Amino acid sequence: MIRATGLCRVFGRVVAVESVDLAVAKGEIYGLLGPNGSGKTTTVRMLTTQLPPTEGTALVAGADVVTHPELVRARVGAVRQEVGLDPMMTPLGLLRLQATLQGLGGRRAGDRVAGLVDLFSLGAHVDVPVGRLSGGLRRRVDLAVALVHQPRVLFLDEPTTGLDPRSRLEVWAEISRLAREGVTVLLTTQDLAEADHLAARIGILSAGRLVTSATPEELKRRVGEQSLAVGLPDAESAGRARRVLADRGDAVDPLPPAGIRVHLPEAGTGVTEILLALAGAGLEIGSCAVEEPSLEDVFLRLAAPAEAGAR
């Protein structure tokens, strides 16, 4: 549903986006990550026809963003980081207004609005001004408004920023449900846990280039380095353990309040030797666990070098 080839955008002498190739399937949630200034916003603006590309092509929901921008706009929805709803209007009023703006009338509009109210469990809140709703409810209203015209592709920018944990999980559930129903979702976020939870695939932009694109699991495997987390009785024991393993040549980090993290050069190897070395030094081991690399490790490994190179 989204296909970009060689997408570029230049502002004067600044190359904001350079040769980005992107393919997102129907019903897929694709997470687009990157540091501030990496090109995320510019890429989305091109895909939503707000900004023409300097070079390259992009098809969104089957329409070309340059030659048929009106078709693209009719087939996509967008939810911005900041909820842009009129706080004085009610959810019902906003949905009816959006239906009118999208050219829906009469029974068709009424059926669509009623369906969205039911879909997002807004029935008890339809006549309450948006400004009086919780953050989670406001975001659900925002999503409902974006879906009035039944878009094939939905662009989400930091959809859970500022929400409490419960509301965050509720919004995540709604986004996952939309994807299961066939809506393609492009998610831009700096919340790595959100991307890890929602996205089937993740692309990392850095200095205007898409440096990688894969499933979260594949990205973690590429980083590859597991670690062994060891819990000890107290901070003094943890300090002794660090010295014992450092003398062996192991890479060891503190793990407060009373633990250490030992980096494993090869997955699953060296654990027994590490534990034997600690036991041989008379240290009591309270707990130990092999930990997989996180998406944060991936982000720091892949995004940071490209940013440094660009500077």
PDB file of C-alpha atoms in Angstrom:
ATOM      1  CA  MET A   1       0.000   0.000   0.000  1.00  0.00           C
ATOM      2  CA  ILE A   2       3.051   2.264   0.313  1.00  0.00           C
ATOM      3  CA  ARG A   3       5.875   2.008  -2.186  1.00  0.00           C
ATOM      4  CA  ALA A   4       8.626   4.605  -2.489  1.00  0.00           C
ATOM      5  CA  THR A   5      11.633   4.364  -4.785  1.00  0.00           C
ATOM      6  CA  GLY A   6      14.639   6.677  -4.622  1.00  0.00           C
ATOM      7  CA  LEU A   7      12.701   9.263  -2.640  1.00  0.00           C
ATOM      8  CA  CYS A   8      14.720  12.447  -2.120  1.00  0.00           C
ATOM      9  CA  ARG A   9      14.047  15.921  -0.787  1.00  0.00           C
ATOM     10  CA  VAL A  10      16.527  18.779  -0.937  1.00  0.00           C
ATOM     11  CA  PHE A  11      16.151  22.182   0.730  1.00  0.00           C
ATOM     12  CA  GLY A  12      18.711  24.487  -0.827  1.00  0.00           C
ATOM     13  CA  ARG A  13      22.021  22.760  -0.114  1.00  0.00           C
ATOM     14  CA  VAL A  14      20.590  20.524   2.596  1.00  0.00           C
ATOM     15  CA  VAL A  15      19.662  16.954   1.643  1.00  0.00           C
ATOM     16  CA  ALA A  16      16.874  16.137   4.111  1.00  0.00           C
ATOM     17  CA  VAL A  17      15.957  12.743   2.613  1.00  0.00           C
ATOM     18  CA  GLU A  18      18.253  10.780   0.312  1.00  0.00           C
ATOM     19  CA  SER A  19      17.283   7.826  -1.907  1.00  0.00           C
ATOM     20  CA  VAL A  20      14.761   6.220   0.429  1.00  0.00           C
ATOM     21  CA  ASP A  21      13.195   2.960  -0.784  1.00  0.00           C
ATOM     22  CA  LEU A  22      10.175   1.842   1.194  1.00  0.00           C
ATOM     23  CA  ALA A  23       7.553  -0.889   0.779  1.00  0.00           C
ATOM     24  CA  VAL A  24       4.708  -1.413   3.261  1.00  0.00           C
ATOM     25  CA  ALA A  25       2.059  -4.079   2.649  1.00  0.00           C
ATOM     26  CA  LYS A  26      -1.686  -3.982   3.223  1.00  0.00           C
ATOM     27  CA  GLY A  27      -2.525  -4.480   6.891  1.00  0.00           C
ATOM     28  CA  GLU A  28       1.083  -4.037   7.997  1.00  0.00           C
ATOM     29  CA  ILE A  29       2.221  -1.760  10.816  1.00  0.00           C
ATOM     30  CA  TYR A  30       5.565  -0.273   9.807  1.00  0.00           C
ATOM     31  CA  GLY A  31       7.573   1.685  12.365  1.00  0.00           C
ATOM     32  CA  LEU A  32       9.749   4.508  11.081  1.00  0.00           C
ATOM     33  CA  LEU A  33      12.358   5.429  13.687  1.00  0.00           C
ATOM     34  CA  GLY A  34      15.135   7.962  13.760  1.00  0.00           C
ATOM     35  CA  PRO A  35      16.730  10.747  15.803  1.00  0.00           C
ATOM     36  CA  ASN A  36      15.425  14.298  15.547  1.00  0.00           C
ATOM     37  CA  GLY A  37      16.384  15.698  12.162  1.00  0.00           C
ATOM     38  CA  SER A  38      16.796  12.260  10.596  1.00  0.00           C
ATOM     39  CA  GLY A  39      14.170  12.873   7.890  1.00  0.00           C
ATOM     40  CA  LYS A  40      11.098  11.168   9.388  1.00  0.00           C
ATOM     41  CA  THR A  41       8.796  14.175   9.172  1.00  0.00           C
ATOM     42  CA  THR A  42       9.982  15.120   5.687  1.00  0.00           C
ATOM     43  CA  THR A  43       9.417  11.560   4.462  1.00  0.00           C
ATOM     44  CA  VAL A  44       5.874  11.475   5.835  1.00  0.00           C
ATOM     45  CA  ARG A  45       5.111  14.914   4.390  1.00  0.00           C
ATOM     46  CA  MET A  46       6.100  13.630   0.950  1.00  0.00           C
ATOM     47  CA  LEU A  47       4.020  10.463   1.341  1.00  0.00           C
ATOM     48  CA  THR A  48       0.968  12.494   2.398  1.00  0.00           C
ATOM     49  CA  THR A  49       1.348  14.996  -0.506  1.00  0.00           C
ATOM     50  CA  GLN A  50       2.201  17.940   1.755  1.00  0.00           C
ATOM     51  CA  LEU A  51       5.618  18.240   0.131  1.00  0.00           C
ATOM     52  CA  PRO A  52       6.689  17.225  -3.382  1.00  0.00           C
ATOM     53  CA  PRO A  53       9.792  15.035  -3.639  1.00  0.00           C
ATOM     54  CA  THR A  54      12.842  16.504  -5.347  1.00  0.00           C
ATOM     55  CA  GLU A  55      13.520  13.110  -6.910  1.00  0.00           C
ATOM     56  CA  GLY A  56      12.043   9.638  -6.816  1.00  0.00           C
ATOM     57  CA  THR A  57       8.522   8.251  -6.884  1.00  0.00           C
ATOM     58  CA  ALA A  58       5.970   7.184  -4.300  1.00  0.00           C
ATOM     59  CA  LEU A  59       2.680   5.323  -4.578  1.00  0.00           C
ATOM     60  CA  VAL A  60       0.333   5.438  -1.590  1.00  0.00           C
ATOM     61  CA  ALA A  61      -2.857   3.356  -1.683  1.00  0.00           C
ATOM     62  CA  GLY A  62      -2.257   2.869  -5.403  1.00  0.00           C
ATOM     63  CA  ALA A  63      -1.994   6.567  -6.293  1.00  0.00           C
ATOM     64  CA  ASP A  64       1.074   8.604  -7.231  1.00  0.00           C
ATOM     65  CA  VAL A  65       1.803  11.377  -4.731  1.00  0.00           C
ATOM     66  CA  VAL A  66       2.877  13.782  -7.499  1.00  0.00           C
ATOM     67  CA  THR A  67       0.502  13.068 -10.382  1.00  0.00           C
ATOM     68  CA  HIS A  68      -2.606  12.179  -8.340  1.00  0.00           C
ATOM     69  CA  PRO A  69      -2.287  13.879  -4.937  1.00  0.00           C
ATOM     70  CA  GLU A  70      -6.059  14.252  -4.593  1.00  0.00           C
ATOM     71  CA  LEU A  71      -6.494  10.474  -4.783  1.00  0.00           C
ATOM     72  CA  VAL A  72      -3.801   9.956  -2.149  1.00  0.00           C
ATOM     73  CA  ARG A  73      -5.475  12.428   0.214  1.00  0.00           C
ATOM     74  CA  ALA A  74      -8.836  10.700  -0.275  1.00  0.00           C
ATOM     75  CA  ARG A  75      -7.335   7.329   0.643  1.00  0.00           C
ATOM     76  CA  VAL A  76      -5.202   8.186   3.677  1.00  0.00           C
ATOM     77  CA  GLY A  77      -5.801   9.348   7.229  1.00  0.00           C
ATOM     78  CA  ALA A  78      -3.388  11.020   9.615  1.00  0.00           C
ATOM     79  CA  VAL A  79      -3.138  11.406  13.377  1.00  0.00           C
ATOM     80  CA  ARG A  80      -0.630  14.003  14.563  1.00  0.00           C
ATOM     81  CA  GLN A  81       1.433  13.939  17.740  1.00  0.00           C
ATOM     82  CA  GLU A  82      -0.661  16.702  19.283  1.00  0.00           C
ATOM     83  CA  VAL A  83      -4.389  16.022  19.342  1.00  0.00           C
ATOM     84  CA  GLY A  84      -5.818  18.754  17.106  1.00  0.00           C
ATOM     85  CA  LEU A  85      -9.476  18.449  18.092  1.00  0.00           C
ATOM     86  CA  ASP A  86     -11.626  21.434  19.064  1.00  0.00           C
ATOM     87  CA  PRO A  87     -11.935  21.053  22.866  1.00  0.00           C
ATOM     88  CA  MET A  88     -15.398  22.633  22.850  1.00  0.00           C
ATOM     89  CA  MET A  89     -16.876  20.132  20.396  1.00  0.00           C
ATOM     90  CA  THR A  90     -18.212  16.710  21.322  1.00  0.00           C
ATOM     91  CA  PRO A  91     -17.030  13.446  19.752  1.00  0.00           C
ATOM     92  CA  LEU A  92     -20.392  13.128  17.993  1.00  0.00           C
ATOM     93  CA  GLY A  93     -20.152  16.651  16.605  1.00  0.00           C
ATOM     94  CA  LEU A  94     -16.604  16.098  15.383  1.00  0.00           C
ATOM     95  CA  LEU A  95     -17.485  12.837  13.664  1.00  0.00           C
ATOM     96  CA  ARG A  96     -20.519  14.372  11.962  1.00  0.00           C
ATOM     97  CA  LEU A  97     -18.462  17.376  10.837  1.00  0.00           C
ATOM     98  CA  GLN A  98     -15.757  15.132   9.406  1.00  0.00           C
ATOM     99  CA  ALA A  99     -18.393  13.072   7.584  1.00  0.00           C
ATOM    100  CA  THR A 100     -19.731  16.242   5.984  1.00  0.00           C
ATOM    101  CA  LEU A 101     -16.238  17.401   4.997  1.00  0.00           C
ATOM    102  CA  GLN A 102     -15.594  14.009   3.403  1.00  0.00           C
ATOM    103  CA  GLY A 103     -18.773  14.229   1.333  1.00  0.00           C
ATOM    104  CA  LEU A 104     -20.784  11.685   3.284  1.00  0.00           C
ATOM    105  CA  GLY A 105     -24.430  12.522   3.744  1.00  0.00           C
ATOM    106  CA  GLY A 106     -27.713  11.243   5.061  1.00  0.00           C
ATOM    107  CA  ARG A 107     -27.966   7.644   6.183  1.00  0.00           C
ATOM    108  CA  ARG A 108     -24.468   6.787   4.975  1.00  0.00           C
ATOM    109  CA  ALA A 109     -22.960   9.412   7.279  1.00  0.00           C
ATOM    110  CA  GLY A 110     -25.155   8.346  10.186  1.00  0.00           C
ATOM    111  CA  ASP A 111     -24.233   4.694   9.780  1.00  0.00           C
ATOM    112  CA  ARG A 112     -20.523   5.478   9.553  1.00  0.00           C
ATOM    113  CA  VAL A 113     -20.568   7.719  12.637  1.00  0.00           C
ATOM    114  CA  ALA A 114     -22.567   5.167  14.634  1.00  0.00           C
ATOM    115  CA  GLY A 115     -20.172   2.422  13.596  1.00  0.00           C
ATOM    116  CA  LEU A 116     -17.131   4.401  14.750  1.00  0.00           C
ATOM    117  CA  VAL A 117     -18.762   5.314  18.055  1.00  0.00           C
ATOM    118  CA  ASP A 118     -19.316   1.622  18.663  1.00  0.00           C
ATOM    119  CA  LEU A 119     -15.909   0.587  17.344  1.00  0.00           C
ATOM    120  CA  PHE A 120     -14.027   2.902  19.704  1.00  0.00           C
ATOM    121  CA  SER A 121     -16.419   2.436  22.668  1.00  0.00           C
ATOM    122  CA  LEU A 122     -17.345   6.120  22.727  1.00  0.00           C
ATOM    123  CA  GLY A 123     -21.054   5.664  23.436  1.00  0.00           C
ATOM    124  CA  ALA A 124     -20.915   7.010  26.988  1.00  0.00           C
ATOM    125  CA  HIS A 125     -18.888  10.044  25.913  1.00  0.00           C
ATOM    126  CA  VAL A 126     -20.400  11.205  22.603  1.00  0.00           C
ATOM    127  CA  ASP A 127     -21.974  14.336  24.123  1.00  0.00           C
ATOM    128  CA  VAL A 128     -19.071  15.315  26.391  1.00  0.00           C
ATOM    129  CA  PRO A 129     -16.835  18.178  25.162  1.00  0.00           C
ATOM    130  CA  VAL A 130     -13.492  16.766  24.040  1.00  0.00           C
ATOM    131  CA  GLY A 131     -11.623  19.071  26.411  1.00  0.00           C
ATOM    132  CA  ARG A 132     -13.170  17.240  29.362  1.00  0.00           C
ATOM    133  CA  LEU A 133     -12.159  13.760  28.196  1.00  0.00           C
ATOM    134  CA  SER A 134      -9.093  11.849  29.378  1.00  0.00           C
ATOM    135  CA  GLY A 135      -6.006  11.727  27.186  1.00  0.00           C
ATOM    136  CA  GLY A 136      -6.756   8.159  26.149  1.00  0.00           C
ATOM    137  CA  LEU A 137     -10.330   8.987  25.154  1.00  0.00           C
ATOM    138  CA  ARG A 138      -9.211  12.071  23.215  1.00  0.00           C
ATOM    139  CA  ARG A 139      -6.762   9.917  21.270  1.00  0.00           C
ATOM    140  CA  ARG A 140      -9.501   7.388  20.505  1.00  0.00           C
ATOM    141  CA  VAL A 141     -11.704  10.218  19.221  1.00  0.00           C
ATOM    142  CA  ASP A 142      -8.762  11.449  17.129  1.00  0.00           C
ATOM    143  CA  LEU A 143      -8.370   7.986  15.595  1.00  0.00           C
ATOM    144  CA  ALA A 144     -12.109   7.718  14.947  1.00  0.00           C
ATOM    145  CA  VAL A 145     -12.178  11.087  13.161  1.00  0.00           C
ATOM    146  CA  ALA A 146      -9.213  10.034  10.994  1.00  0.00           C
ATOM    147  CA  LEU A 147     -11.121   6.901   9.954  1.00  0.00           C
ATOM    148  CA  VAL A 148     -14.453   8.484   8.962  1.00  0.00           C
ATOM    149  CA  HIS A 149     -13.689   8.223   5.242  1.00  0.00           C
ATOM    150  CA  GLN A 150     -12.379   4.646   5.634  1.00  0.00           C
ATOM    151  CA  PRO A 151      -8.755   5.319   4.627  1.00  0.00           C
ATOM    152  CA  ARG A 152      -6.635   2.493   3.306  1.00  0.00           C
ATOM    153  CA  VAL A 153      -3.482   3.917   4.878  1.00  0.00           C
ATOM    154  CA  LEU A 154      -3.126   5.586   8.282  1.00  0.00           C
ATOM    155  CA  PHE A 155      -0.158   7.758   9.263  1.00  0.00           C
ATOM    156  CA  LEU A 156       0.427   7.975  13.017  1.00  0.00           C
ATOM    157  CA  ASP A 157       2.893  10.403  14.596  1.00  0.00           C
ATOM    158  CA  GLU A 158       3.797   9.594  18.228  1.00  0.00           C
ATOM    159  CA  PRO A 159       0.238   8.359  18.896  1.00  0.00           C
ATOM    160  CA  THR A 160       0.624   7.716  22.641  1.00  0.00           C
ATOM    161  CA  THR A 161       2.776  10.667  23.724  1.00  0.00           C
ATOM    162  CA  GLY A 162       1.647  11.924  27.124  1.00  0.00           C
ATOM    163  CA  LEU A 163      -0.771   9.070  27.824  1.00  0.00           C
ATOM    164  CA  ASP A 164      -0.866   7.104  31.068  1.00  0.00           C
ATOM    165  CA  PRO A 165       0.112   3.401  30.847  1.00  0.00           C
ATOM    166  CA  ARG A 166      -3.477   2.124  30.706  1.00  0.00           C
ATOM    167  CA  SER A 167      -4.525   4.568  27.970  1.00  0.00           C
ATOM    168  CA  ARG A 168      -1.363   3.740  26.078  1.00  0.00           C
ATOM    169  CA  LEU A 169      -2.231   0.035  26.037  1.00  0.00           C
ATOM    170  CA  GLU A 170      -5.789   0.833  24.913  1.00  0.00           C
ATOM    171  CA  VAL A 171      -4.519   2.889  21.958  1.00  0.00           C
ATOM    172  CA  TRP A 172      -2.033   0.155  21.055  1.00  0.00           C
ATOM    173  CA  ALA A 173      -4.901  -2.344  21.013  1.00  0.00           C
ATOM    174  CA  GLU A 174      -6.921  -0.100  18.674  1.00  0.00           C
ATOM    175  CA  ILE A 175      -3.993   0.311  16.274  1.00  0.00           C
ATOM    176  CA  SER A 176      -3.374  -3.446  16.183  1.00  0.00           C
ATOM    177  CA  ARG A 177      -7.057  -4.085  15.522  1.00  0.00           C
ATOM    178  CA  LEU A 178      -7.078  -1.633  12.604  1.00  0.00           C
ATOM    179  CA  ALA A 179      -4.140  -3.471  11.030  1.00  0.00           C
ATOM    180  CA  ARG A 180      -5.910  -6.807  11.431  1.00  0.00           C
ATOM    181  CA  GLU A 181      -8.841  -5.300   9.536  1.00  0.00           C
ATOM    182  CA  GLY A 182      -6.560  -4.428   6.607  1.00  0.00           C
ATOM    183  CA  VAL A 183      -5.568  -0.817   7.305  1.00  0.00           C
ATOM    184  CA  THR A 184      -1.912  -0.124   6.513  1.00  0.00           C
ATOM    185  CA  VAL A 185      -0.239   1.865   9.302  1.00  0.00           C
ATOM    186  CA  LEU A 186       2.939   3.925   9.078  1.00  0.00           C
ATOM    187  CA  LEU A 187       4.015   4.752  12.620  1.00  0.00           C
ATOM    188  CA  THR A 188       6.639   7.403  13.319  1.00  0.00           C
ATOM    189  CA  THR A 189       7.848   7.361  16.901  1.00  0.00           C
ATOM    190  CA  GLN A 190      10.821   7.777  19.196  1.00  0.00           C
ATOM    191  CA  ASP A 191       9.220   5.407  21.706  1.00  0.00           C
ATOM    192  CA  LEU A 192      11.193   2.231  21.074  1.00  0.00           C
ATOM    193  CA  ALA A 193       8.914   0.121  23.278  1.00  0.00           C
ATOM    194  CA  GLU A 194       5.946   1.272  21.205  1.00  0.00           C
ATOM    195  CA  ALA A 195       7.651   0.341  17.952  1.00  0.00           C
ATOM    196  CA  ASP A 196       8.738  -3.019  19.361  1.00  0.00           C
ATOM    197  CA  HIS A 197       5.193  -3.788  20.532  1.00  0.00           C
ATOM    198  CA  LEU A 198       3.290  -2.669  17.429  1.00  0.00           C
ATOM    199  CA  ALA A 199       5.430  -2.837  14.313  1.00  0.00           C
ATOM    200  CA  ALA A 200       5.762  -5.921  12.120  1.00  0.00           C
ATOM    201  CA  ARG A 201       8.796  -4.266  10.543  1.00  0.00           C
ATOM    202  CA  ILE A 202      10.926  -1.294  11.485  1.00  0.00           C
ATOM    203  CA  GLY A 203      12.963   1.100   9.376  1.00  0.00           C
ATOM    204  CA  ILE A 204      15.633   3.337  10.889  1.00  0.00           C
ATOM    205  CA  LEU A 205      16.312   6.691   9.275  1.00  0.00           C
ATOM    206  CA  SER A 206      19.584   8.425  10.004  1.00  0.00           C
ATOM    207  CA  ALA A 207      20.908  11.564   8.336  1.00  0.00           C
ATOM    208  CA  GLY A 208      18.195  11.291   5.695  1.00  0.00           C
ATOM    209  CA  ARG A 209      18.975   7.695   4.730  1.00  0.00           C
ATOM    210  CA  LEU A 210      17.099   4.504   5.512  1.00  0.00           C
ATOM    211  CA  VAL A 211      19.960   2.551   7.069  1.00  0.00           C
ATOM    212  CA  THR A 212      18.002  -0.652   7.728  1.00  0.00           C
ATOM    213  CA  SER A 213      14.551  -2.205   7.449  1.00  0.00           C
ATOM    214  CA  ALA A 214      13.579  -5.527   9.051  1.00  0.00           C
ATOM    215  CA  THR A 215      11.454  -7.145  11.740  1.00  0.00           C
ATOM    216  CA  PRO A 216      12.304  -6.191  15.338  1.00  0.00           C
ATOM    217  CA  GLU A 217      13.601  -9.726  15.930  1.00  0.00           C
ATOM    218  CA  GLU A 218      15.871  -9.599  12.870  1.00  0.00           C
ATOM    219  CA  LEU A 219      17.256  -6.229  13.923  1.00  0.00           C
ATOM    220  CA  LYS A 220      18.072  -7.535  17.389  1.00  0.00           C
ATOM    221  CA  ARG A 221      19.816 -10.563  15.897  1.00  0.00           C
ATOM    222  CA  ARG A 222      21.946  -8.281  13.745  1.00  0.00           C
ATOM    223  CA  VAL A 223      23.205  -6.502  16.838  1.00  0.00           C
ATOM    224  CA  GLY A 224      23.758  -9.988  18.151  1.00  0.00           C
ATOM    225  CA  GLU A 225      25.394  -9.390  21.495  1.00  0.00           C
ATOM    226  CA  GLN A 226      23.675 -11.098  24.405  1.00  0.00           C
ATOM    227  CA  SER A 227      24.548 -10.285  27.994  1.00  0.00           C
ATOM    228  CA  LEU A 228      24.461 -12.123  31.307  1.00  0.00           C
ATOM    229  CA  ALA A 229      22.742 -10.299  34.178  1.00  0.00           C
ATOM    230  CA  VAL A 230      23.995 -11.483  37.560  1.00  0.00           C
ATOM    231  CA  GLY A 231      22.420 -10.505  40.880  1.00  0.00           C
ATOM    232  CA  LEU A 232      24.596 -10.471  44.005  1.00  0.00           C
ATOM    233  CA  PRO A 233      23.818  -9.965  47.717  1.00  0.00           C
ATOM    234  CA  ASP A 234      25.035  -6.356  47.956  1.00  0.00           C
ATOM    235  CA  ALA A 235      26.893  -3.564  46.162  1.00  0.00           C
ATOM    236  CA  GLU A 236      30.229  -4.604  47.694  1.00  0.00           C
ATOM    237  CA  SER A 237      29.863  -8.115  46.253  1.00  0.00           C
ATOM    238  CA  ALA A 238      28.938  -6.628  42.878  1.00  0.00           C
ATOM    239  CA  GLY A 239      32.123  -4.549  42.944  1.00  0.00           C
ATOM    240  CA  ARG A 240      34.220  -7.634  43.713  1.00  0.00           C
ATOM    241  CA  ALA A 241      32.511  -9.553  40.911  1.00  0.00           C
ATOM    242  CA  ARG A 242      33.317  -6.791  38.425  1.00  0.00           C
ATOM    243  CA  ARG A 243      36.994  -6.885  39.396  1.00  0.00           C
ATOM    244  CA  VAL A 244      37.162 -10.695  39.173  1.00  0.00           C
ATOM    245  CA  LEU A 245      35.675 -10.761  35.679  1.00  0.00           C
ATOM    246  CA  ALA A 246      37.585  -7.703  34.464  1.00  0.00           C
ATOM    247  CA  ASP A 247      40.813  -9.508  35.389  1.00  0.00           C
ATOM    248  CA  ARG A 248      39.646 -12.340  33.082  1.00  0.00           C
ATOM    249  CA  GLY A 249      39.188  -9.863  30.258  1.00  0.00           C
ATOM    250  CA  ASP A 250      35.385  -9.801  30.344  1.00  0.00           C
ATOM    251  CA  ALA A 251      33.459  -6.629  29.476  1.00  0.00           C
ATOM    252  CA  VAL A 252      31.405  -5.880  32.595  1.00  0.00           C
ATOM    253  CA  ASP A 253      28.981  -3.074  33.468  1.00  0.00           C
ATOM    254  CA  PRO A 254      27.356  -2.305  36.815  1.00  0.00           C
ATOM    255  CA  LEU A 255      23.694  -3.271  37.173  1.00  0.00           C
ATOM    256  CA  PRO A 256      22.318  -1.311  40.154  1.00  0.00           C
ATOM    257  CA  PRO A 257      21.561  -1.776  42.912  1.00  0.00           C
ATOM    258  CA  ALA A 258      23.608  -4.965  43.423  1.00  0.00           C
ATOM    259  CA  GLY A 259      24.372  -6.679  40.162  1.00  0.00           C
ATOM    260  CA  ILE A 260      26.552  -6.809  37.067  1.00  0.00           C
ATOM    261  CA  ARG A 261      25.967  -7.222  33.345  1.00  0.00           C
ATOM    262  CA  VAL A 262      28.556  -9.256  31.446  1.00  0.00           C
ATOM    263  CA  HIS A 263      28.687  -8.923  27.661  1.00  0.00           C
ATOM    264  CA  LEU A 264      28.805 -12.237  25.797  1.00  0.00           C
ATOM    265  CA  PRO A 265      30.857 -11.979  22.573  1.00  0.00           C
ATOM    266  CA  GLU A 266      29.114 -15.031  21.117  1.00  0.00           C
ATOM    267  CA  ALA A 267      25.471 -15.851  21.791  1.00  0.00           C
ATOM    268  CA  GLY A 268      24.991 -18.352  24.603  1.00  0.00           C
ATOM    269  CA  THR A 269      28.698 -19.011  25.184  1.00  0.00           C
ATOM    270  CA  GLY A 270      30.881 -18.420  28.219  1.00  0.00           C
ATOM    271  CA  VAL A 271      28.084 -18.405  30.802  1.00  0.00           C
ATOM    272  CA  THR A 272      29.327 -21.460  32.693  1.00  0.00           C
ATOM    273  CA  GLU A 273      32.891 -20.121  32.843  1.00  0.00           C
ATOM    274  CA  ILE A 274      31.683 -16.763  34.178  1.00  0.00           C
ATOM    275  CA  LEU A 275      29.620 -18.360  36.933  1.00  0.00           C
ATOM    276  CA  LEU A 276      32.463 -20.710  37.887  1.00  0.00           C
ATOM    277  CA  ALA A 277      34.867 -17.764  38.111  1.00  0.00           C
ATOM    278  CA  LEU A 278      32.510 -15.916  40.452  1.00  0.00           C
ATOM    279  CA  ALA A 279      31.889 -19.001  42.591  1.00  0.00           C
ATOM    280  CA  GLY A 280      35.634 -19.682  42.714  1.00  0.00           C
ATOM    281  CA  ALA A 281      36.151 -16.197  44.130  1.00  0.00           C
ATOM    282  CA  GLY A 282      33.748 -17.023  46.953  1.00  0.00           C
ATOM    283  CA  LEU A 283      30.920 -14.862  45.638  1.00  0.00           C
ATOM    284  CA  GLU A 284      27.309 -15.845  46.288  1.00  0.00           C
ATOM    285  CA  ILE A 285      25.154 -15.583  43.159  1.00  0.00           C
ATOM    286  CA  GLY A 286      21.560 -14.620  43.849  1.00  0.00           C
ATOM    287  CA  SER A 287      20.267 -14.761  40.288  1.00  0.00           C
ATOM    288  CA  CYS A 288      21.432 -14.913  36.697  1.00  0.00           C
ATOM    289  CA  ALA A 289      19.751 -14.566  33.325  1.00  0.00           C
ATOM    290  CA  VAL A 290      20.853 -14.306  29.708  1.00  0.00           C
ATOM    291  CA  GLU A 291      19.353 -11.161  28.159  1.00  0.00           C
ATOM    292  CA  GLU A 292      18.717 -10.555  24.474  1.00  0.00           C
ATOM    293  CA  PRO A 293      19.705  -7.244  22.852  1.00  0.00           C
ATOM    294  CA  SER A 294      16.960  -4.620  22.978  1.00  0.00           C
ATOM    295  CA  LEU A 295      15.600  -2.364  20.263  1.00  0.00           C
ATOM    296  CA  GLU A 296      17.398   0.465  22.043  1.00  0.00           C
ATOM    297  CA  ASP A 297      20.690  -1.372  21.467  1.00  0.00           C
ATOM    298  CA  VAL A 298      19.781  -1.665  17.773  1.00  0.00           C
ATOM    299  CA  PHE A 299      18.882   2.012  17.525  1.00  0.00           C
ATOM    300  CA  LEU A 300      22.084   3.182  19.180  1.00  0.00           C
ATOM    301  CA  ARG A 301      24.226   0.824  17.099  1.00  0.00           C
ATOM    302  CA  LEU A 302      22.685   1.651  13.701  1.00  0.00           C
ATOM    303  CA  ALA A 303      21.497   5.249  13.974  1.00  0.00           C
ATOM    304  CA  ALA A 304      24.364   6.820  15.892  1.00  0.00           C
ATOM    305  CA  PRO A 305      27.196   5.906  13.461  1.00  0.00           C
ATOM    306  CA  ALA A 306      25.320   7.306  10.470  1.00  0.00           C
ATOM    307  CA  GLU A 307      24.548  10.533  12.315  1.00  0.00           C
ATOM    308  CA  ALA A 308      28.205  10.881  13.300  1.00  0.00           C
ATOM    309  CA  GLY A 309      29.304  10.227   9.720  1.00  0.00           C
ATOM    310  CA  ALA A 310      26.941  12.895   8.420  1.00  0.00           C
ATOM    311  CA  ARG A 311      28.523  15.455  10.696  1.00  0.00           C
TER     312      ARG A 311
END
